[in-house]
Amino acid sequence: MSKQPVTPEAPHALRRRSVSVVLAVMAVAAVFHFGTGAAEAAPRSANATTAVLQNTPAATIPEIGQAGPDAEDNRISIDLDLEALVDDSDPTATGEDAKPSKSILILVSLTLLSLAPSLLICMTSFTRIVVVLSIARNAIGLQSIPPNQVVTGLALFLSLFVMAPTIKDINDNALQPYLSGEIQQAEALREAEDPIKDFMLSNTRSDELNLMISASGEERPEELTDLSLMTVIPAFILSELKSAFIIGVMVLLPFLVIDLVVSAGLMSLGMMMLPPTFVSLPFKLLLFVMVDGWALIAQSLIANFK
């Protein structure tokens, strides 16, 4: 068998293997050496830390609840700048001449926006108007025409029209003097309460008012304006609902007559399978358009408020 010739690269491969073995041995020795040193240093570090803690005086660690000589310096305090609640644009404005700051105005505006739906429903003519318009729509036989958004929008603007004198009175006597710094917040609220209370009392029936006075346990004052809003507002809402239903009955009667006539005609013709509402709807719409129903209802609603 012939021997393979030795290539020139064989001595170089042997030399590389020898160098690799030497480096591996050195790496193992280094790991063993440094690992032993770290293990010996760990107990020494722990002993040094324990000695430092033992030599620390107990007085340097404050206890919770103890008051030392520097306790007043360590107290947490919060400084409230109450003078910042007034407008700093006028440095000479103090006391009654001080205008409300922008933060107070923003707070008041957000409060009014959050309470606006309740105020609109409970303390204005909105309740009566929206109920009457809804009854008129149902009397015609159109459940969703006009849409709820249209009915609500019409009721809203009619309410603003009715409440315009009251709103103007509140703006002139309460809002503008408060914004100009002539009156304080408490006085502005009293000035705003009087016009709205006068409006509610002038449109509230005596029966509902007496009911709420007796339910609240208050004595009937000589002047109705001395009643609290907690008594006047529920009485006003009950009175508005009663007025709305009375007007609604008057609106329903003509359309009820049309339904009865159409039903009797269909019965006489033997067309019992034909729905009377389907036949009476064109006649209802014709009657409502001929008398200009929406304008007539709006005019009647506006004229009923005092």
Coordinates of C-alpha atoms in Angstrom, one line a residue:
M1 CA 0.0 0.0 0.0
S2 CA 1.5 3.3 -1.0
K3 CA 2.0 6.1 1.6
Q4 CA 0.4 9.5 1.0
P5 CA 2.8 12.3 0.7
V6 CA 2.9 14.8 3.5
T7 CA 1.7 18.2 2.3
P8 CA 3.4 21.4 3.3
E9 CA 0.3 22.4 5.4
A10 CA 0.7 19.6 7.9
P11 CA 3.3 21.3 10.2
H12 CA 1.1 24.5 10.3
A13 CA -2.0 22.5 11.4
L14 CA -0.1 20.8 14.2
R15 CA 1.2 24.1 15.4
R16 CA -2.3 25.7 15.5
R17 CA -3.6 22.7 17.5
S18 CA -0.8 23.2 20.0
V19 CA -1.6 26.9 20.4
S20 CA -5.3 26.1 21.0
V21 CA -4.5 23.6 23.7
V22 CA -2.2 26.1 25.5
L23 CA -4.9 28.8 25.4
A24 CA -7.5 26.5 26.8
V25 CA -5.3 25.5 29.7
M26 CA -4.6 29.2 30.5
A27 CA -8.3 30.1 30.4
V28 CA -9.2 27.3 32.9
A29 CA -6.4 28.5 35.2
A30 CA -7.7 32.1 35.1
V31 CA -11.3 31.1 35.8
F32 CA -10.2 29.0 38.8
H33 CA -8.0 31.8 40.1
F34 CA -10.5 34.7 39.9
G35 CA -13.4 32.6 41.1
T36 CA -11.6 31.7 44.3
G37 CA -10.7 35.4 44.9
A38 CA -14.3 36.5 44.5
A39 CA -15.5 33.8 46.9
E40 CA -13.0 35.0 49.5
A41 CA -13.9 38.7 48.9
A42 CA -17.6 38.2 49.5
P43 CA -17.4 37.2 53.2
R44 CA -15.0 40.1 53.8
S45 CA -17.5 42.6 52.2
A46 CA -20.4 41.1 54.2
N47 CA -18.4 41.4 57.4
A48 CA -17.5 45.0 56.7
T49 CA -21.1 46.0 56.0
T50 CA -22.2 44.3 59.3
A51 CA -19.6 46.2 61.2
V52 CA -20.7 49.6 59.7
L53 CA -24.3 48.9 60.7
Q54 CA -23.3 47.9 64.2
N55 CA -21.2 51.0 64.7
T56 CA -24.0 53.3 63.5
P57 CA -25.5 55.3 66.4
A58 CA -29.2 54.6 67.0
A59 CA -29.9 58.3 67.4
T60 CA -29.2 59.0 63.8
I61 CA -32.2 56.9 62.6
P62 CA -35.3 59.0 63.2
E63 CA -38.4 57.2 64.5
I64 CA -41.8 57.8 63.1
G65 CA -43.9 59.9 65.5
Q66 CA -41.0 61.5 67.4
A67 CA -40.6 65.2 67.3
G68 CA -37.0 66.4 67.4
P69 CA -35.6 69.9 67.6
D70 CA -35.7 70.1 63.7
A71 CA -39.2 68.7 63.4
E72 CA -40.8 72.0 62.4
D73 CA -38.3 72.2 59.5
N74 CA -39.3 68.7 58.2
R75 CA -43.0 69.3 58.2
I76 CA -44.8 69.2 54.9
S77 CA -46.8 72.3 54.3
I78 CA -49.1 73.4 51.4
D79 CA -49.5 77.1 50.8
L80 CA -52.8 78.2 49.3
D81 CA -52.7 81.5 47.6
L82 CA -56.3 82.6 48.1
E83 CA -55.6 86.0 46.5
A84 CA -55.0 84.2 43.2
L85 CA -58.8 83.6 43.0
V86 CA -59.3 87.2 42.0
D87 CA -58.2 88.7 38.7
D88 CA -54.6 89.8 38.9
S89 CA -54.9 92.0 35.9
D90 CA -55.9 94.8 38.2
P91 CA -53.4 94.9 41.1
T92 CA -55.5 97.5 43.0
A93 CA -58.7 95.4 42.9
T94 CA -59.4 94.1 46.4
G95 CA -62.5 93.1 48.3
E96 CA -65.8 93.9 46.6
D97 CA -64.0 95.5 43.6
A98 CA -62.1 92.2 42.8
K99 CA -63.1 90.5 39.5
P100 CA -63.3 86.7 39.4
S101 CA -60.2 85.1 38.0
K102 CA -60.2 83.1 34.8
S103 CA -60.0 79.8 36.7
I104 CA -63.2 80.7 38.5
L105 CA -64.9 81.7 35.3
I106 CA -63.9 78.4 33.7
L107 CA -65.2 76.4 36.7
V108 CA -68.5 78.3 36.6
S109 CA -68.9 77.7 32.9
L110 CA -68.2 74.0 33.2
T111 CA -70.7 73.8 36.0
L112 CA -73.4 75.5 34.0
L113 CA -72.7 73.3 31.0
S114 CA -73.1 70.2 33.1
L115 CA -76.3 71.4 34.7
A116 CA -77.7 72.9 31.5
P117 CA -79.9 69.9 30.5
S118 CA -81.5 69.7 33.9
L119 CA -82.0 73.5 34.1
L120 CA -83.5 73.5 30.6
I121 CA -86.0 70.7 31.4
C122 CA -86.9 71.6 34.9
M123 CA -86.9 75.4 35.1
T124 CA -88.1 76.6 31.6
S125 CA -91.0 76.2 29.2
F126 CA -89.2 73.3 27.4
T127 CA -91.2 70.5 29.2
R128 CA -94.7 71.8 28.1
I129 CA -93.6 72.6 24.5
V130 CA -91.8 69.3 23.8
V131 CA -94.7 67.2 25.2
V132 CA -97.3 69.1 23.2
L133 CA -95.3 68.7 20.0
S134 CA -94.8 65.0 20.5
I135 CA -98.5 64.5 21.1
A136 CA -99.3 66.4 17.9
R137 CA -96.9 64.2 15.9
N138 CA -98.5 61.0 17.3
A139 CA -102.0 62.4 16.7
I140 CA -101.4 62.7 13.0
G141 CA -100.2 59.1 13.0
L142 CA -96.5 59.8 12.1
Q143 CA -94.4 58.0 14.6
S144 CA -91.0 59.3 13.4
I145 CA -91.9 62.2 11.1
P146 CA -90.7 64.8 11.9
P147 CA -87.7 63.1 13.6
N148 CA -87.0 63.5 17.3
Q149 CA -84.1 65.9 16.6
V150 CA -86.5 68.3 14.8
V151 CA -89.1 68.2 17.5
T152 CA -86.5 68.7 20.2
G153 CA -84.8 71.6 18.2
L154 CA -88.2 73.3 17.6
A155 CA -89.0 73.0 21.3
L156 CA -85.6 74.3 22.3
F157 CA -85.9 77.5 20.2
L158 CA -89.5 78.1 21.2
S159 CA -88.3 77.8 24.8
L160 CA -85.5 80.3 24.2
F161 CA -88.1 82.7 22.6
V162 CA -90.4 82.4 25.6
M163 CA -87.6 82.7 28.1
A164 CA -85.9 85.6 26.4
P165 CA -87.2 88.3 28.8
T166 CA -86.1 86.2 31.8
I167 CA -82.7 85.5 30.3
K168 CA -82.2 89.2 29.6
D169 CA -83.1 90.1 33.2
I170 CA -80.6 87.5 34.6
N171 CA -77.9 88.8 32.2
D172 CA -78.4 92.4 33.1
N173 CA -78.8 92.1 36.9
A174 CA -76.6 89.1 37.7
L175 CA -74.2 87.9 35.1
Q176 CA -72.8 91.2 33.8
P177 CA -72.4 92.8 37.3
Y178 CA -70.6 89.7 38.5
L179 CA -68.2 89.5 35.5
S180 CA -67.4 93.2 36.0
G181 CA -66.7 92.7 39.7
E182 CA -69.5 94.9 40.9
I183 CA -71.1 92.1 43.0
Q184 CA -69.9 88.9 44.6
Q185 CA -70.9 85.3 43.7
A186 CA -73.5 84.9 46.4
E187 CA -75.3 88.1 45.4
A188 CA -75.1 87.2 41.8
L189 CA -76.8 83.9 42.5
R190 CA -79.6 85.7 44.4
E191 CA -80.1 88.1 41.6
A192 CA -80.3 85.2 39.1
E193 CA -82.7 83.3 41.3
D194 CA -85.4 86.0 41.5
P195 CA -86.3 86.2 37.7
I196 CA -86.4 82.5 37.2
K197 CA -88.5 82.0 40.3
D198 CA -90.9 84.8 39.2
F199 CA -91.3 83.0 35.9
M200 CA -92.0 79.6 37.5
L201 CA -94.5 81.0 40.0
S202 CA -96.4 82.9 37.4
N203 CA -96.9 79.7 35.4
T204 CA -97.6 77.3 38.3
R205 CA -101.1 76.4 39.3
S206 CA -102.0 76.9 42.9
D207 CA -103.1 73.3 43.4
E208 CA -99.6 71.9 42.6
L209 CA -98.0 74.7 44.6
N210 CA -100.1 74.0 47.7
L211 CA -99.3 70.3 47.3
M212 CA -95.6 70.8 47.4
I213 CA -95.8 73.3 50.3
S214 CA -97.8 70.8 52.4
A215 CA -95.4 67.9 51.3
S216 CA -92.3 69.9 52.3
G217 CA -93.8 70.8 55.7
E218 CA -93.1 74.5 55.3
E219 CA -95.4 77.2 56.4
R220 CA -97.0 79.1 53.5
P221 CA -95.2 82.5 53.5
E222 CA -97.0 85.8 52.9
E223 CA -95.1 86.2 49.6
L224 CA -94.7 83.3 47.3
T225 CA -91.3 84.6 46.3
D226 CA -90.0 83.6 49.7
L227 CA -90.5 79.9 48.9
S228 CA -87.4 77.9 48.2
L229 CA -86.5 76.5 44.8
M230 CA -86.8 73.0 46.2
T231 CA -90.5 73.7 46.6
V232 CA -91.1 75.8 43.5
I233 CA -89.4 73.6 40.9
P234 CA -91.3 70.3 41.5
A235 CA -94.6 72.3 41.6
F236 CA -93.7 74.0 38.3
I237 CA -92.9 70.7 36.6
L238 CA -96.1 69.1 37.7
S239 CA -98.1 72.1 36.5
E240 CA -96.3 72.1 33.2
L241 CA -97.1 68.4 32.6
K242 CA -100.8 69.0 33.4
S243 CA -100.9 72.0 31.1
A244 CA -99.2 69.9 28.3
F245 CA -101.7 67.1 28.6
I246 CA -104.7 69.5 28.6
I247 CA -103.4 71.1 25.3
G248 CA -102.6 67.6 24.0
V249 CA -106.3 66.5 24.4
M250 CA -107.4 69.5 22.4
V251 CA -105.0 68.6 19.7
L252 CA -106.1 65.0 19.6
L253 CA -109.8 65.5 19.3
P254 CA -110.0 66.6 15.6
F255 CA -107.9 63.7 14.5
L256 CA -109.9 61.3 16.7
V257 CA -113.0 62.4 14.8
I258 CA -111.3 61.7 11.5
D259 CA -110.4 58.2 12.7
L260 CA -114.0 57.5 13.8
V261 CA -115.5 58.7 10.5
V262 CA -113.0 56.7 8.4
S263 CA -113.6 53.5 10.5
A264 CA -117.3 53.8 10.2
G265 CA -117.0 54.3 6.4
L266 CA -114.8 51.2 6.0
M267 CA -117.2 49.2 8.1
S268 CA -120.2 50.2 6.0
L269 CA -118.3 49.3 2.8
G270 CA -117.3 46.0 4.2
M271 CA -113.6 46.7 4.0
M272 CA -112.8 45.4 7.4
M273 CA -109.4 44.1 6.4
L274 CA -108.1 47.6 5.4
P275 CA -106.4 49.4 8.3
P276 CA -108.3 52.6 9.1
T277 CA -105.1 54.4 10.0
F278 CA -103.8 53.9 6.5
V279 CA -106.8 55.5 5.0
S280 CA -107.2 58.3 7.6
L281 CA -103.5 59.5 7.3
P282 CA -104.0 61.5 4.1
F283 CA -107.1 63.2 5.6
K284 CA -105.2 64.1 8.8
L285 CA -102.3 65.5 6.9
L286 CA -104.7 67.5 4.7
L287 CA -106.5 69.0 7.7
F288 CA -103.2 69.8 9.5
V289 CA -101.8 71.6 6.5
M290 CA -105.0 73.5 5.8
V291 CA -105.2 74.9 9.3
D292 CA -101.4 75.5 9.4
G293 CA -101.1 73.2 12.4
W294 CA -97.5 73.7 13.5
A295 CA -97.8 77.5 13.5
L296 CA -101.1 77.3 15.3
I297 CA -99.7 75.1 18.0
A298 CA -96.5 77.2 18.4
Q299 CA -98.6 80.4 18.6
S300 CA -100.9 78.8 21.2
L301 CA -97.9 77.6 23.3
I302 CA -96.2 81.0 23.3
A303 CA -99.4 82.8 24.2
N304 CA -100.1 80.5 27.2
F305 CA -96.9 81.6 29.0
K306 CA -97.0 84.7 31.2

